[in-house]
Coordinates of C-alpha atoms in Angstrom, one line a residue:
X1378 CA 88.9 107.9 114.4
X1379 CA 88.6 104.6 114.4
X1380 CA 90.2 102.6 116.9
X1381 CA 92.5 100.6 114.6
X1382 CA 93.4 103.8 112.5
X1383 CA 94.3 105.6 115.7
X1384 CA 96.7 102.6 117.3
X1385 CA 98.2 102.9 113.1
X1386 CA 98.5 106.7 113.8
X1387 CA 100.1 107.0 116.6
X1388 CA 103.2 104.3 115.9
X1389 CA 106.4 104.6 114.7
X1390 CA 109.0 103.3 113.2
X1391 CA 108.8 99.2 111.6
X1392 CA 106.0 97.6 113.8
X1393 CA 105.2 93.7 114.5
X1394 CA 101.9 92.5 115.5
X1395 CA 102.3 89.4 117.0
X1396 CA 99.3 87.0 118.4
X1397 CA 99.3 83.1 119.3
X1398 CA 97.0 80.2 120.3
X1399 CA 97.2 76.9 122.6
X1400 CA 96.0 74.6 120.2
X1401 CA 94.3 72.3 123.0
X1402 CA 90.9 71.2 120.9
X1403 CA 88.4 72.8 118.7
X1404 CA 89.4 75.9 117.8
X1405 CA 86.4 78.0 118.9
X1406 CA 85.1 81.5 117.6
X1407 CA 85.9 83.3 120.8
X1408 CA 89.7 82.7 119.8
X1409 CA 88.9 84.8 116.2
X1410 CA 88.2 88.0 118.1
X1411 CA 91.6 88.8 118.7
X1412 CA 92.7 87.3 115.4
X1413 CA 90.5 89.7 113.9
X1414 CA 91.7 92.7 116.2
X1415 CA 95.1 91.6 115.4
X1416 CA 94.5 91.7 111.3
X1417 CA 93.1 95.0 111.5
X1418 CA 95.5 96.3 113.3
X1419 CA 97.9 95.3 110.5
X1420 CA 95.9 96.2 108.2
X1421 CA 95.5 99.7 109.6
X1422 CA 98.7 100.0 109.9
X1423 CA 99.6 98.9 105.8
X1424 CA 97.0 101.3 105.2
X1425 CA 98.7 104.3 107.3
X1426 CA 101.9 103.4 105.0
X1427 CA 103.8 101.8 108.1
X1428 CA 105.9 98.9 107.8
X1429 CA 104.2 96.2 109.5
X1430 CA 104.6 92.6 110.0
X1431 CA 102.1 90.1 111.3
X1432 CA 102.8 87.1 112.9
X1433 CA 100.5 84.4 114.8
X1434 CA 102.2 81.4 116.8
X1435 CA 101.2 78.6 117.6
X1436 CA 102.3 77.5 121.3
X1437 CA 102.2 73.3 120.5
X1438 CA 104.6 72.9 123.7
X1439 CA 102.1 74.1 126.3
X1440 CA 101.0 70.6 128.3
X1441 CA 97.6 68.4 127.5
X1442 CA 95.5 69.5 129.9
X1443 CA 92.4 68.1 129.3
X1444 CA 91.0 65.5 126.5
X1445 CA 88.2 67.0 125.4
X1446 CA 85.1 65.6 125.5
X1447 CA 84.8 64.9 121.5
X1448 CA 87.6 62.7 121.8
X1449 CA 88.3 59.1 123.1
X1450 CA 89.2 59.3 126.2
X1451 CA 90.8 56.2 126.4
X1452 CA 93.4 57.0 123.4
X1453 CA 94.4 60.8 124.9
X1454 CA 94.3 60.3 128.6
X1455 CA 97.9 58.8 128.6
X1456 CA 99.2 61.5 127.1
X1457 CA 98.1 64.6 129.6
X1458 CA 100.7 66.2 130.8
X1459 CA 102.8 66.1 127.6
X1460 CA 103.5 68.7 125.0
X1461 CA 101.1 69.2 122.3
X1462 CA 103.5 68.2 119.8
X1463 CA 104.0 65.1 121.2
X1464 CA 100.9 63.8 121.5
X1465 CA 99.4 62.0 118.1
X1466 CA 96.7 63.3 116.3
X1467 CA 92.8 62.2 116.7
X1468 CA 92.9 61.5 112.5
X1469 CA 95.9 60.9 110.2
X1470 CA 95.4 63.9 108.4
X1471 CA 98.5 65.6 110.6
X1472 CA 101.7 64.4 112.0
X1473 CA 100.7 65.4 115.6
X1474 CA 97.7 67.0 117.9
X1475 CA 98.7 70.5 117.8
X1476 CA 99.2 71.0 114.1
X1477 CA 95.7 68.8 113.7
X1478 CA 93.5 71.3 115.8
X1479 CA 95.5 74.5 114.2
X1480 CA 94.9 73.3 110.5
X1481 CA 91.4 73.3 111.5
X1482 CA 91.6 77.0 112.8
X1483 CA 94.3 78.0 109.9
X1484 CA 91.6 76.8 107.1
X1485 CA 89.1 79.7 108.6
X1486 CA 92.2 82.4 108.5
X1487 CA 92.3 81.6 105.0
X1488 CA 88.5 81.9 104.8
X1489 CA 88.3 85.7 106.3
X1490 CA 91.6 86.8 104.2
X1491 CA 94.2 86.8 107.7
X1492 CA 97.3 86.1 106.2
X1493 CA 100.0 86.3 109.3
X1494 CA 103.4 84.5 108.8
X1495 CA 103.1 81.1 111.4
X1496 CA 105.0 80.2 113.7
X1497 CA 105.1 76.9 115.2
X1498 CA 107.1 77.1 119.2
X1499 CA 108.5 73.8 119.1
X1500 CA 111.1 74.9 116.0
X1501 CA 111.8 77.7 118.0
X1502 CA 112.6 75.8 120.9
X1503 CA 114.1 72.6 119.0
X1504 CA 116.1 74.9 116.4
X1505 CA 117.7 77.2 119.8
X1506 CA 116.7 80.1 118.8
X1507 CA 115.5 80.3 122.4
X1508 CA 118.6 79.1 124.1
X1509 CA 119.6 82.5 125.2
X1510 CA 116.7 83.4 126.4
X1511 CA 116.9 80.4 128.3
X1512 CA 119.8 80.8 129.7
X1513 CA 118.9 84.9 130.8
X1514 CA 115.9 83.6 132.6
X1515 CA 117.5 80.7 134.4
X1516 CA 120.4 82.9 135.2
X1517 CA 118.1 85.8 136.6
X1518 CA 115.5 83.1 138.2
X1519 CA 115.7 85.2 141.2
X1520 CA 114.4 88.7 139.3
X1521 CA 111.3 86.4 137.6
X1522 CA 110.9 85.0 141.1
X1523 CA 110.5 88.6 142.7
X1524 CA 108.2 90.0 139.4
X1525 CA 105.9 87.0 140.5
X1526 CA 105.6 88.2 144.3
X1527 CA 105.6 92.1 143.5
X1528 CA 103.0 91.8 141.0
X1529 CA 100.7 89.1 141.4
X1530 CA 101.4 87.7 145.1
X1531 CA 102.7 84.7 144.0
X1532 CA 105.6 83.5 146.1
X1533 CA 108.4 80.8 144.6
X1534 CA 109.9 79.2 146.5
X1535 CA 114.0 80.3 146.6
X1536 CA 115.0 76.8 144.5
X1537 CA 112.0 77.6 141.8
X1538 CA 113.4 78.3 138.4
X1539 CA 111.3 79.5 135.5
X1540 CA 111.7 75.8 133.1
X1541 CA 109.8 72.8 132.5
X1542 CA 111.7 70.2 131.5
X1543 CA 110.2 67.0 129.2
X1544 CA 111.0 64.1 131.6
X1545 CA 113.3 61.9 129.8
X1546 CA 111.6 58.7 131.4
X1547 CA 107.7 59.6 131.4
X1548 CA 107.4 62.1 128.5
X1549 CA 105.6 64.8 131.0
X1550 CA 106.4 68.5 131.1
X1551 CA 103.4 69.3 133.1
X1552 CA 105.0 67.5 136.4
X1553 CA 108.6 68.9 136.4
X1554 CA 110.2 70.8 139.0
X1555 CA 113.5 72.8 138.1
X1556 CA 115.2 73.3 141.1
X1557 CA 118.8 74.1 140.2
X1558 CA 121.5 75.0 137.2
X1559 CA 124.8 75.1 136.6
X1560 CA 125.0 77.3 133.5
X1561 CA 125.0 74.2 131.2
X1562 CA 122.3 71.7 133.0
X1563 CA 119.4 72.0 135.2
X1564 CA 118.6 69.8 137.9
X1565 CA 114.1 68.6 138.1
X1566 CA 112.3 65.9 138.9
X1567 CA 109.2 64.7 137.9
X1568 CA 106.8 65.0 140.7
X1569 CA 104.1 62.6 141.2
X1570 CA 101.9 65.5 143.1
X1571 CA 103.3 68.4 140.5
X1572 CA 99.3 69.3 139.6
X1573 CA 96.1 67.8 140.4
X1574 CA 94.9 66.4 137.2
X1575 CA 97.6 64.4 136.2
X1576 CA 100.6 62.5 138.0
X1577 CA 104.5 62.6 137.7
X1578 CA 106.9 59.5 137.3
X1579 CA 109.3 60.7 140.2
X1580 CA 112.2 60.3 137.8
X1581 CA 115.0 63.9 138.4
X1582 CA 118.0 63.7 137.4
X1583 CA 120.7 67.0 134.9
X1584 CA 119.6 67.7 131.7
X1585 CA 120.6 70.5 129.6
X1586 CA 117.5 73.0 129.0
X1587 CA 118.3 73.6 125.8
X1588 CA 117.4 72.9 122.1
X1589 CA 114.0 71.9 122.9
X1590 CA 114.7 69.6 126.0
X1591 CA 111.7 71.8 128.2
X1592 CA 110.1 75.5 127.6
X1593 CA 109.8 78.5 129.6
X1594 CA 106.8 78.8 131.8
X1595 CA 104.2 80.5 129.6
X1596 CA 104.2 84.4 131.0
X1597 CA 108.2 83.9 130.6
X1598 CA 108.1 82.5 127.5
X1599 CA 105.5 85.2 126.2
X1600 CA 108.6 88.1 126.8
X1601 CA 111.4 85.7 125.8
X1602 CA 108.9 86.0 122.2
X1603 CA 108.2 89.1 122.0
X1604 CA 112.4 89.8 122.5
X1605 CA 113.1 87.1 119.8
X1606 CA 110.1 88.1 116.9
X1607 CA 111.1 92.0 118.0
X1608 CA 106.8 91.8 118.5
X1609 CA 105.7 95.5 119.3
X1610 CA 102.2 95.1 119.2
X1611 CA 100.1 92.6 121.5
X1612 CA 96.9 93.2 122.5
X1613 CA 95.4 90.5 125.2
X1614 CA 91.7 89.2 126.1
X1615 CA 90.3 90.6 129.6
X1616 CA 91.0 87.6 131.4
X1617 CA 95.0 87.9 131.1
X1618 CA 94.6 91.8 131.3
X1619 CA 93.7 92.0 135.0
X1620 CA 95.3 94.2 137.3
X1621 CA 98.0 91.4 138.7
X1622 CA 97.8 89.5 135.9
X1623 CA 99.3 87.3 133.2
X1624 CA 100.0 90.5 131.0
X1625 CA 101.3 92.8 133.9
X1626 CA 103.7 89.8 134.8
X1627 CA 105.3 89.5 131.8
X1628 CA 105.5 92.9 130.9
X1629 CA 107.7 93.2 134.6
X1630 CA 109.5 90.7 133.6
X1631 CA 110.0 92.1 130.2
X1632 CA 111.0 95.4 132.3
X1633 CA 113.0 94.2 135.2
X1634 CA 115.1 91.0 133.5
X1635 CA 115.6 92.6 129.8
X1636 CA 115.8 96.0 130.9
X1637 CA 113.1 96.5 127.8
X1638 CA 109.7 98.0 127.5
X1639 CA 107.0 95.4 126.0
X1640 CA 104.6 95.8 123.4
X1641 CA 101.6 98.3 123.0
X1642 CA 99.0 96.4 124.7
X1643 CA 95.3 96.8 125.1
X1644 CA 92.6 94.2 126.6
X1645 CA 89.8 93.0 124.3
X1646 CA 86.5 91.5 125.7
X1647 CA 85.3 88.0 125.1
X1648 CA 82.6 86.5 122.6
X1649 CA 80.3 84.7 124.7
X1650 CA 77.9 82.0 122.6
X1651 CA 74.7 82.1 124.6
X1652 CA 76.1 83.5 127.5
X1653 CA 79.1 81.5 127.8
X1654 CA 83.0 82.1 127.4
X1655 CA 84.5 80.0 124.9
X1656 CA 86.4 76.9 126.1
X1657 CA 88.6 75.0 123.1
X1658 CA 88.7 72.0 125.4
X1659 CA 85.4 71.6 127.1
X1660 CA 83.8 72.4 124.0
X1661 CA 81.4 75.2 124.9
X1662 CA 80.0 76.9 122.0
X1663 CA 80.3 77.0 118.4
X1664 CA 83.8 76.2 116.7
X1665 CA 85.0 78.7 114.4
X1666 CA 84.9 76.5 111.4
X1667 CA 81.2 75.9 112.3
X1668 CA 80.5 79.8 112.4
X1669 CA 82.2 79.9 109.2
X1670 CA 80.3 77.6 107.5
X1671 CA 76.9 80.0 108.4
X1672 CA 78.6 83.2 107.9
X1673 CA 80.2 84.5 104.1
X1674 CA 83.5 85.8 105.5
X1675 CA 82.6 89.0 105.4
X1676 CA 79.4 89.1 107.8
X1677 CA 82.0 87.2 110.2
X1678 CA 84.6 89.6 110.1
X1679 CA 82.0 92.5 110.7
X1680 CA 80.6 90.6 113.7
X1681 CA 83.8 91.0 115.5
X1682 CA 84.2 94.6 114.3
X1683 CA 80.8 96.3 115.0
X1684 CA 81.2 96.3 118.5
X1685 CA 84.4 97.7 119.9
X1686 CA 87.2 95.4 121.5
X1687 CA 86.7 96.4 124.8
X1688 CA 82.8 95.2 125.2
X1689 CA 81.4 92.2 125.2
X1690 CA 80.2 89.7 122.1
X1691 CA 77.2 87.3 122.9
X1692 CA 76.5 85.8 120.0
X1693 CA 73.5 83.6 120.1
X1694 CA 73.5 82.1 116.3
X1695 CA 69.1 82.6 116.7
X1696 CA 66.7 83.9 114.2
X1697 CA 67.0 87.3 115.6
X1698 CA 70.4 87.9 116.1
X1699 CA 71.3 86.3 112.7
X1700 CA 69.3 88.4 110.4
X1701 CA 69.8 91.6 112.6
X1702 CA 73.5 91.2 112.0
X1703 CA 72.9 90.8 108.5
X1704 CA 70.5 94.0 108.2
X1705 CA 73.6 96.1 110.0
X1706 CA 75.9 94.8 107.6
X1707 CA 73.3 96.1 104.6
X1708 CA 72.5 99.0 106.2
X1709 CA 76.2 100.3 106.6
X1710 CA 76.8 99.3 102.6
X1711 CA 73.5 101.4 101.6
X1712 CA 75.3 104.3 104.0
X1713 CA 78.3 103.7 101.6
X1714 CA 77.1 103.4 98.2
X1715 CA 75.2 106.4 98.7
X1716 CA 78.4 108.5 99.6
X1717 CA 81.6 106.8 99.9
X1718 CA 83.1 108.8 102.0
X1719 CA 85.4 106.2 104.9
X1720 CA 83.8 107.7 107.8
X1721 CA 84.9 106.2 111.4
X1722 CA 81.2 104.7 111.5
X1723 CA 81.9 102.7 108.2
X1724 CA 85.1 101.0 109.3
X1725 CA 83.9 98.3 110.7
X1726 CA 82.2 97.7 107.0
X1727 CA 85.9 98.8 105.5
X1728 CA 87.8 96.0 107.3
X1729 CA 85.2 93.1 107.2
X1730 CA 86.2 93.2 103.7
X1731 CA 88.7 90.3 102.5
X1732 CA 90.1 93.9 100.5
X1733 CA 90.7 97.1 100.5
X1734 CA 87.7 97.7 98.3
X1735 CA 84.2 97.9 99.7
X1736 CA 82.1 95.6 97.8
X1737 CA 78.6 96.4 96.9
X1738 CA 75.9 94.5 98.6
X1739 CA 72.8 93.3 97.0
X1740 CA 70.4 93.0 99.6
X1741 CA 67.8 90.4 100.0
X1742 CA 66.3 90.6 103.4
X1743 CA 67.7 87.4 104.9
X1744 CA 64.8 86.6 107.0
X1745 CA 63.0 87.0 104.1
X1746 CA 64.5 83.9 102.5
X1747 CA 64.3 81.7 105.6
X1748 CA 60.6 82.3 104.9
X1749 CA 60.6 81.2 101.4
X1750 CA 62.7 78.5 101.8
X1751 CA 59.8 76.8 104.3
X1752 CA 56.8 78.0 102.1
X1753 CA 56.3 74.5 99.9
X1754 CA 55.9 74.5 96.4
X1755 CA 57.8 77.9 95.9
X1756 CA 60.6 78.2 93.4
X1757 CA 62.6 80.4 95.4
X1758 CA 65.0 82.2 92.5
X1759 CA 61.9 83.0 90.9
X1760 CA 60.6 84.7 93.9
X1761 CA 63.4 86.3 94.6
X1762 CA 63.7 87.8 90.9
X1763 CA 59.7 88.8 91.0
X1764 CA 60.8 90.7 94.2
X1765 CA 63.5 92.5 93.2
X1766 CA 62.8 95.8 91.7
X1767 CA 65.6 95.5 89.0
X1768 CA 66.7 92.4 86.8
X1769 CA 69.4 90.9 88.5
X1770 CA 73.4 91.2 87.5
X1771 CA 75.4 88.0 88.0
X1772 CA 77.1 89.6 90.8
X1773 CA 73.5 89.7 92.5
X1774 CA 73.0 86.3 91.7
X1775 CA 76.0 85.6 93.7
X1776 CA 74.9 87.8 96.5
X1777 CA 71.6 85.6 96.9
X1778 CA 72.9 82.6 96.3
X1779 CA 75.3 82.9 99.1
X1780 CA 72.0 84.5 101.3
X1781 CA 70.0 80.9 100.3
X1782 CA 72.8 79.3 101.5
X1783 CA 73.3 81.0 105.0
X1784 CA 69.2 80.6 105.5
X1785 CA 70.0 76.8 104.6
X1786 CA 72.4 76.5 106.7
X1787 CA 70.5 78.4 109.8
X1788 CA 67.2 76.5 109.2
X1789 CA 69.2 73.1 109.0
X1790 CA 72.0 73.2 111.5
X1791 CA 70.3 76.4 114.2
X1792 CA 67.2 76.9 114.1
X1793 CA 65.0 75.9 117.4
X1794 CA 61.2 74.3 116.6
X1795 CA 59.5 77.6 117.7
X1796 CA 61.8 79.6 115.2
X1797 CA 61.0 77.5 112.4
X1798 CA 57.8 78.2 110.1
X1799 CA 55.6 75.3 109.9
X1800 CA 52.6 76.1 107.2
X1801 CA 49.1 74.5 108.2
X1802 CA 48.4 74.2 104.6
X1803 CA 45.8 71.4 104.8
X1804 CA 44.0 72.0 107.8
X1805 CA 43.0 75.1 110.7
X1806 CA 46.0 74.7 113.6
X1807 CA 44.2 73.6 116.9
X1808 CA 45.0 76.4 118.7
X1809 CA 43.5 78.6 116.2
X1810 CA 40.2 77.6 117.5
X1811 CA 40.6 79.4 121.0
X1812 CA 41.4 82.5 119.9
X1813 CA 38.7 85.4 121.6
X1814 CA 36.1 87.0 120.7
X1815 CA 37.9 90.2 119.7
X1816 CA 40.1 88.6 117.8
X1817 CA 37.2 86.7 115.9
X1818 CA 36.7 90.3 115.1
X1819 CA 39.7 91.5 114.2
X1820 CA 40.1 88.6 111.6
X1821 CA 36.6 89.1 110.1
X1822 CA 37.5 93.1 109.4
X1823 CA 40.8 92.0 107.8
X1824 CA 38.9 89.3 105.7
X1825 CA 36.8 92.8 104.2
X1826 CA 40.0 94.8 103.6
X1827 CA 41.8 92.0 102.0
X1828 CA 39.2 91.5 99.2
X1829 CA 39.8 94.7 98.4
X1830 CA 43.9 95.3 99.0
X1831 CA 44.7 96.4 95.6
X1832 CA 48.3 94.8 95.5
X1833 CA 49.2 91.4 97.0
X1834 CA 52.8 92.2 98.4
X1835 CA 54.6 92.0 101.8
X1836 CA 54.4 95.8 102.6
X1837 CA 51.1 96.6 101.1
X1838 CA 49.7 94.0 103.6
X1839 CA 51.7 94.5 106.2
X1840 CA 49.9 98.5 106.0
X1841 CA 46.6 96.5 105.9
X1842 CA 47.1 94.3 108.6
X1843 CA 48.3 97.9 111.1
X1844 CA 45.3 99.7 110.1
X1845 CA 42.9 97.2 110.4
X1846 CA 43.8 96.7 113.8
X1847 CA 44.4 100.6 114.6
X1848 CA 40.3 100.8 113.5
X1849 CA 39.3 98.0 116.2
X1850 CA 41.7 99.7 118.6
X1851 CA 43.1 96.5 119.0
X1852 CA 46.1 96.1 120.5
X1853 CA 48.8 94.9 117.9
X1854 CA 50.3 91.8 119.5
X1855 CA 47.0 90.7 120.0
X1856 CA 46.2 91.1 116.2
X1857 CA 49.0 89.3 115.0
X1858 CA 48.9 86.8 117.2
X1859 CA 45.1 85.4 115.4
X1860 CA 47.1 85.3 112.4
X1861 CA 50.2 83.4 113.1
X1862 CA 48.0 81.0 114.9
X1863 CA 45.5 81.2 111.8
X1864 CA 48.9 80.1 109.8
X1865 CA 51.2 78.4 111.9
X1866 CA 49.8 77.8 115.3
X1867 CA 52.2 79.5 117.2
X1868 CA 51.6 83.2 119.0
X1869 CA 54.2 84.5 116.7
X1870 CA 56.2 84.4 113.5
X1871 CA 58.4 86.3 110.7
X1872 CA 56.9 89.4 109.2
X1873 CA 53.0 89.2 109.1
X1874 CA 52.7 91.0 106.2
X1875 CA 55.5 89.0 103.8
X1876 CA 54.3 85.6 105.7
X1877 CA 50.8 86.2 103.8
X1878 CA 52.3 87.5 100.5
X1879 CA 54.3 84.1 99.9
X1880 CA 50.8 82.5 99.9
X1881 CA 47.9 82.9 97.1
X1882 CA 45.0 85.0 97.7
X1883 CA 42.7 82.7 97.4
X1884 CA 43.8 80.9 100.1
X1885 CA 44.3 83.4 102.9
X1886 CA 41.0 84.9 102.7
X1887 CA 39.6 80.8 102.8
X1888 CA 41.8 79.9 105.1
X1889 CA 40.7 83.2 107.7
X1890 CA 37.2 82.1 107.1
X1891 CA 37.7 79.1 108.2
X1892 CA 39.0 80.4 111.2
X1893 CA 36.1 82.6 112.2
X1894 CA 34.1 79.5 111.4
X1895 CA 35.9 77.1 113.3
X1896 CA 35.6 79.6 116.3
X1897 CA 32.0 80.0 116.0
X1898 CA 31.1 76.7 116.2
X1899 CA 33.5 75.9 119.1
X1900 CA 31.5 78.9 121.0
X1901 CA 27.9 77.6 119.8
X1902 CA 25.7 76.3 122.6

């Protein structure tokens, strides 16, 4: 079973899936991954016939941190250290930071169908719906206090209480201490050596904790929401699912002060992007609205769904690892059109759809149009209907058209020099003129067989070129290589046997002859 339809199986009763994001910077596509996990968990459940809501919030009073790098640093320094909500936006097109980044990141849940309800913490806060968990946490400071110790080694000191009030004089919340309350006020102060990347004013004084004067500390707040939204499911990434960790905090806490047992909870991995974790405000890695500007929603989706939540991503937007994603993605619909039967090995294709219908997918090879589009003077709809076996429905049409555009995309915005095909169409590459002797060879024993191929397409050649190599027992990478730098003057390149079907005839066999001529010449005493 698959993993979502088992978590869907095995509840009962009405069920809230609950997730939220910091919105500190660009959004990035590591934060999707459990967006995803959490919209297929929903949508497992709606499919089981459970009664399921999904929320997402948006925690906009966490603290500015960091100014990341994209933005003048100038402008947002002054503001570390207050809420997100308080601090303006970079462009006018918001009323604040927080709901600037998280339009950015909403756009793309609109893009791959996830339809949550939103929730924005500072209404909770300002509004008091949160007042009496306030007031619970403050009251039991010293319970949170002995979760903190017990669980994660973390001692507070006996005046620590679990709020951070906004200083009244400097705007902060990052710098405040709580140190006392009365049942109606709390006593802080603002301390200039509070954390190490930003400074308090030194201004304490009472102040009542409520209605969105301060928050909860974040592993507080996190059960304090989960007790408010009635949330019953809540997965969390690795790093806050460490033995000790955020999530075992707050689920003591949740245990120990409320006397309640948290969600269902189980750690997903991360997406790395060439190795690396995802950072929002260093701006590592691709943003999600950049990864879903290459991907059609539904190859996006079913990257974070072929692989299962508790392994690693790395997702390396290359040639390879592009067109590989999008041949997995074909190769699961051709399992499914030919008997579609919702087998645990096709669920990742089942909820990468925006649906609940499985749409049919018209497959042009994708690095098969990178080619094309790099092959001058080719009219690449008309290649692509010479190629297709069948005359194309509209719906096809709308399949390659959105596959043109992805290879557009890829060849504008990802690809590195050595991916990208560069046709010597006017003259013999320089390096082609060192190849050795047994190349030489090779090439003038696929100049013979090439005369005579009988049909001039990818596969057909592709045949040729194998077998003319198996009857020099030549190595194969040692073939190919004297015809990508015959081509393109680089030891390697798409499909040999498509790369020589985009061009005329004609011009291979002159162009190979050439080759061996060049080569001779350079070897002549």
């Amino acid at each position: 079973m698959f993993w979502a339809d088992k978590i869907a199986a095995d509840s009962q009763g009405e069920q809230v899936v609950n997730d939220s994001k910091t919105p500190s910077g660009r959004v990035h596509v590591g934060s999707l991954r459990g967006v995803v996990i959490h919209d297929v968990i929903y949508r497992a459940l709606k499919h089981a016939g459970k009664p399921v809501k999904f929320l997402y919030g948006v925690d906009d009073y966490d603290a500015l941190d960091t100014v990341p790098k994209y933005l003048n640093q100038d402008k947002f320094s002054p503001y570390l250290g207050f809420p997100l909500c308080n601090v303006p936006a970079p462009e006018d097109t918001a009323s604040d930071y927080a709901k600037y980044f998280m339009g950015e990141f909403l756009e793309v849940f609109e893009y791959l169908g996830i339809k949550p309800e939103i929730y924005y913490l500072r209404s909770h806060y300002r509004t008091g719906q949160l007042n009496r968990h306030i007031d619970i946490f403050l009251k039991n400071a010293h319970l949170v206090r002995q979760v903190y110790k017990e669980v994660s080694k973390a001692d507070r000191p006996d005046n620590w209480y679990p709020f951070q009030v906004i200083c009244e004089k400097c705007g902060k919340i990052a710098t405040t201490v709580v140190t006392d309350y009365n049942g109606s006020e709390v006593f802080y102060t603002c301390k200039p050596d509070a954390t190490d990347w930003v400074q308090g004013c030194g201004h304490s004084g009472w102040i009542s904790p409520f209605d969105g004067n301060g928050k909860l500390p974040w592993k507080v707040e996190w059960v304090a929401k989960w007790d408010l939204l009635g949330v019953t499911i809540e997965m969390a990434g690795k790093d806050h699912s460490q033995k000790g960790g955020s999530r075992d905090v707050a689920n003591a806490i949740c245990r120990k002060v409320l006397q309640k047992q948290p969600p269902i909870h189980s750690p997903y991995e991360f997406i790395l992007v060439n190795g690396t974790k995802m950072s929002s405000s260093r701006g590592v890695g691709s943003s999600a609205k950049e990864i879903a500007e290459l991907l059609p929603p539904e190859l996006l989706r079913f990257l974070m769904l072929r692989t299962q939540p508790r392994t690693v991503i790395n997702f390396a937007p290359n040639y390879e690892t592009i067109t590989r994603l999008f041949r997995d993605y074909e190769t699961l619909s051709k399992k499914y059109q030919a008997q579609p039967d919702l087998t645990e090995e096709l669920m990742p294709l089942f909820y990468a759809q925006l649906g609940e219908e499985i749409k049919p997918d018209y497959s042009f090879d994708l690095s098969t149009l990178i080619s094309l589009l790099q092959v001058p003077h080719i009219n690449i709809k008309e290649e692509v209907a010479k190629r297709s076996p069948e005359p194309l429905s509209d719906y096809d049409w709308q399949m390659v058209n959105q596959r043109i555009a992805v290879a557009k995309k890829w060849l504008q915005d990802y690809a590195d020099e050595e991916e990208k095909l560069v046709l010597y169409l006017e003259e013999v590459p320089e390096k082609a003129k060192n190849l050795s002797q047994e190349q030489v060879a090779y090439l003038e024993k696929l100049v013979e067989n090439l005369q005579t191929a009988p049909v001039w397409e990818g596969e057909e050649l592709q045949t040729t070129l194998f077998s003319t190599a198996k009857e020099l027992q030549l190595q194969l990478p040692i073939a190919f290589q004297a015809v990508y730098l015959a081509f393109l003057g680089k030891e390697r390149g798409p499909k040999a046997g498509a790369l020589l079907s985009y061009l005329e005839k004609p011009f291979v066999i002159s162009r190979l002859q050439e080759v061996i001529g060049e080569r001779t010449i350079a070897k002549s005493p």
